[in-house]
Short mmCIF file of C-alpha atoms in Angstrom, two decimals:
data_model
loop_
_atom_site.label_atom_id
_atom_site.label_comp_id
_atom_site.label_asym_id
_atom_site.label_seq_id
_atom_site.Cartn_x
_atom_site.Cartn_y
_atom_site.Cartn_z
CA MET A 1 15.47 -20.93 5.84
CA ASN A 2 16.69 -23.56 3.41
CA VAL A 3 16.72 -22.78 -0.30
CA HIS A 4 14.15 -25.48 -1.11
CA GLU A 5 11.79 -24.15 1.57
CA ARG A 6 12.14 -20.62 0.17
CA GLN A 7 11.31 -21.96 -3.29
CA GLN A 8 8.23 -23.78 -1.95
CA PHE A 9 7.04 -20.68 -0.13
CA ASP A 10 7.59 -18.49 -3.20
CA PHE A 11 5.55 -20.91 -5.31
CA PHE A 12 2.79 -20.96 -2.68
CA PHE A 13 2.78 -17.18 -2.39
CA ASN A 14 2.76 -16.52 -6.14
CA THR A 15 -0.04 -19.04 -6.62
CA ALA A 16 -2.02 -17.35 -3.85
CA VAL A 17 -1.57 -13.90 -5.39
CA GLU A 18 -2.69 -15.08 -8.84
CA ARG A 19 -5.78 -16.83 -7.44
CA PHE A 20 -6.68 -13.97 -5.13
CA VAL A 21 -6.35 -11.26 -7.78
CA GLU A 22 -8.37 -13.28 -10.27
CA ARG A 23 -11.15 -13.87 -7.75
CA ILE A 24 -11.48 -10.31 -6.50
CA GLU A 25 -11.31 -8.95 -10.03
CA GLN A 26 -14.22 -11.21 -11.04
CA ARG A 27 -16.23 -10.57 -7.88
CA CYS A 28 -15.77 -6.82 -7.96
CA GLY A 29 -16.29 -6.36 -11.70
CA GLY A 30 -12.80 -5.49 -12.89
CA PRO A 31 -9.43 -4.31 -11.66
CA VAL A 32 -10.46 -0.74 -10.77
CA PRO A 33 -13.27 -1.63 -8.33
CA ALA A 34 -11.22 -4.56 -7.01
CA LEU A 35 -8.26 -2.30 -6.25
CA THR A 36 -10.52 0.31 -4.64
CA ARG A 37 -12.23 -2.22 -2.36
CA LEU A 38 -8.94 -3.90 -1.48
CA ARG A 39 -7.43 -0.57 -0.45
CA LEU A 40 -10.46 0.54 1.53
CA ASP A 41 -10.98 -2.73 3.40
CA PRO A 42 -9.28 -6.05 2.57
CA ASN A 43 -12.25 -7.87 4.12
CA SER A 44 -14.94 -5.90 2.29
CA ASP A 45 -17.66 -7.49 0.20
CA GLY A 46 -16.12 -9.37 -2.72
CA VAL A 47 -12.57 -9.22 -1.38
CA TRP A 48 -12.64 -11.21 1.89
CA VAL A 49 -8.87 -11.67 2.29
CA ASP A 50 -9.11 -13.40 5.67
CA GLU A 51 -11.57 -15.99 4.34
CA PHE A 52 -9.38 -16.53 1.27
CA VAL A 53 -6.28 -17.07 3.41
CA SER A 54 -8.09 -19.52 5.69
CA ALA A 55 -9.32 -21.55 2.71
CA LEU A 56 -5.90 -21.39 1.06
CA PHE A 57 -4.14 -22.65 4.19
CA THR A 58 -6.61 -25.54 4.32
CA ASP A 59 -6.15 -26.35 0.60
CA PHE A 60 -2.35 -26.37 0.93
CA LEU A 61 -2.47 -28.32 4.23
CA LEU A 62 -0.96 -25.44 6.17
CA ASP A 63 -3.80 -25.18 8.71
CA ASN A 64 -1.77 -26.73 11.53
CA ALA A 65 1.18 -25.82 13.74
CA ALA A 66 3.78 -27.21 11.29
CA GLY A 67 2.21 -25.28 8.39
CA ALA A 68 2.13 -22.13 10.49
CA ALA A 69 5.80 -22.65 11.38
CA PHE A 70 6.63 -22.93 7.67
CA VAL A 71 4.82 -19.66 6.89
CA LEU A 72 6.19 -17.87 9.96
CA GLY A 73 9.72 -18.98 9.06
CA SER A 74 9.22 -17.47 5.62
CA LEU A 75 7.93 -14.21 7.11
CA ALA A 76 10.44 -14.07 9.97
CA ARG A 77 11.86 -10.68 8.97
CA ARG A 78 8.49 -8.98 8.66
CA PRO A 79 7.37 -6.80 11.57
CA LEU A 80 4.30 -7.74 13.58
CA PRO A 81 2.23 -4.62 14.34
CA ALA A 82 1.52 -4.23 18.06
CA ALA A 83 -2.24 -4.05 17.49
CA ASP A 84 -2.16 -7.41 15.69
CA ALA A 85 -0.08 -8.98 18.46
CA ALA A 86 -2.55 -7.91 21.15
CA MET A 87 -5.56 -8.98 19.08
CA LEU A 88 -4.09 -12.36 18.21
CA HIS A 89 -3.04 -13.05 21.79
CA GLY A 90 -6.63 -12.65 22.94
CA GLN A 91 -7.95 -15.11 20.32
CA ALA A 92 -5.41 -17.88 20.85
CA ARG A 93 -5.93 -20.61 23.42
CA THR A 94 -2.72 -22.48 22.68
CA ILE A 95 0.67 -21.68 21.21
CA GLY A 96 -0.39 -23.62 18.11
CA ASP A 97 -3.49 -21.41 17.78
CA TRP A 98 -1.34 -18.32 18.18
CA MET A 99 1.07 -19.58 15.52
CA GLN A 100 -1.75 -20.23 13.07
CA LEU A 101 -3.45 -16.90 13.69
CA THR A 102 -0.15 -15.03 13.38
CA ALA A 103 0.78 -16.89 10.19
CA ARG A 104 -2.60 -16.16 8.61
CA ARG A 105 -2.55 -12.49 9.61
CA GLY A 106 1.01 -12.00 8.35
CA PHE A 107 0.26 -13.83 5.12
CA ALA A 108 -2.95 -11.83 4.58
CA THR A 109 -0.97 -8.61 4.96
CA ILE A 110 1.64 -9.46 2.34
CA LEU A 111 -1.03 -10.98 0.08
CA SER A 112 -3.03 -7.75 0.13
CA THR A 113 0.06 -5.69 -0.66
CA LYS A 114 1.11 -7.93 -3.54
CA ALA A 115 -2.46 -8.07 -4.89
CA GLU A 116 -2.53 -4.26 -4.98
CA GLU A 117 0.70 -4.29 -6.98
CA ALA A 118 -0.68 -6.91 -9.39
CA LEU A 119 -3.90 -4.96 -9.93
CA GLU A 120 -1.96 -1.74 -10.50
CA GLN A 121 0.19 -3.56 -13.04
CA ARG A 122 -2.88 -4.90 -14.83
CA LEU A 123 -4.30 -1.40 -15.01
CA ALA A 124 -1.03 0.01 -16.36
CA PHE A 125 -0.88 -2.55 -19.14
CA GLN A 126 -4.61 -2.83 -19.83
CA VAL A 127 -5.59 -2.44 -23.48
CA VAL A 128 -8.25 0.20 -23.93
CA ASP A 129 -10.34 0.41 -27.12
#
């Protein structure tokens, strides 16, 4: 991956994490319930990571094969769990569909992990009266 593409992906990813954490913290009523719901089920009420990723890909014009290729190139070293591969294969009608589904699933996974870290950090540095 070229340096400028890595920089663009890092900006995209960091923006996504900030937006996602802010939204789930507001929806869930603070960092503690947000972190709990995120850990229990990333698609639970108020968290909805898959819906967030779909909307984010649309907002950043990544909801196409070229956008998926950009995301997949950025995540190339990440493992794809076998269960995800089988599930995604059954949902895709074309290679482009498969690319988009795989990119979204991979991105949702790293987004959830990074959001957990951000919420934990907020809790560690939270001012308590």
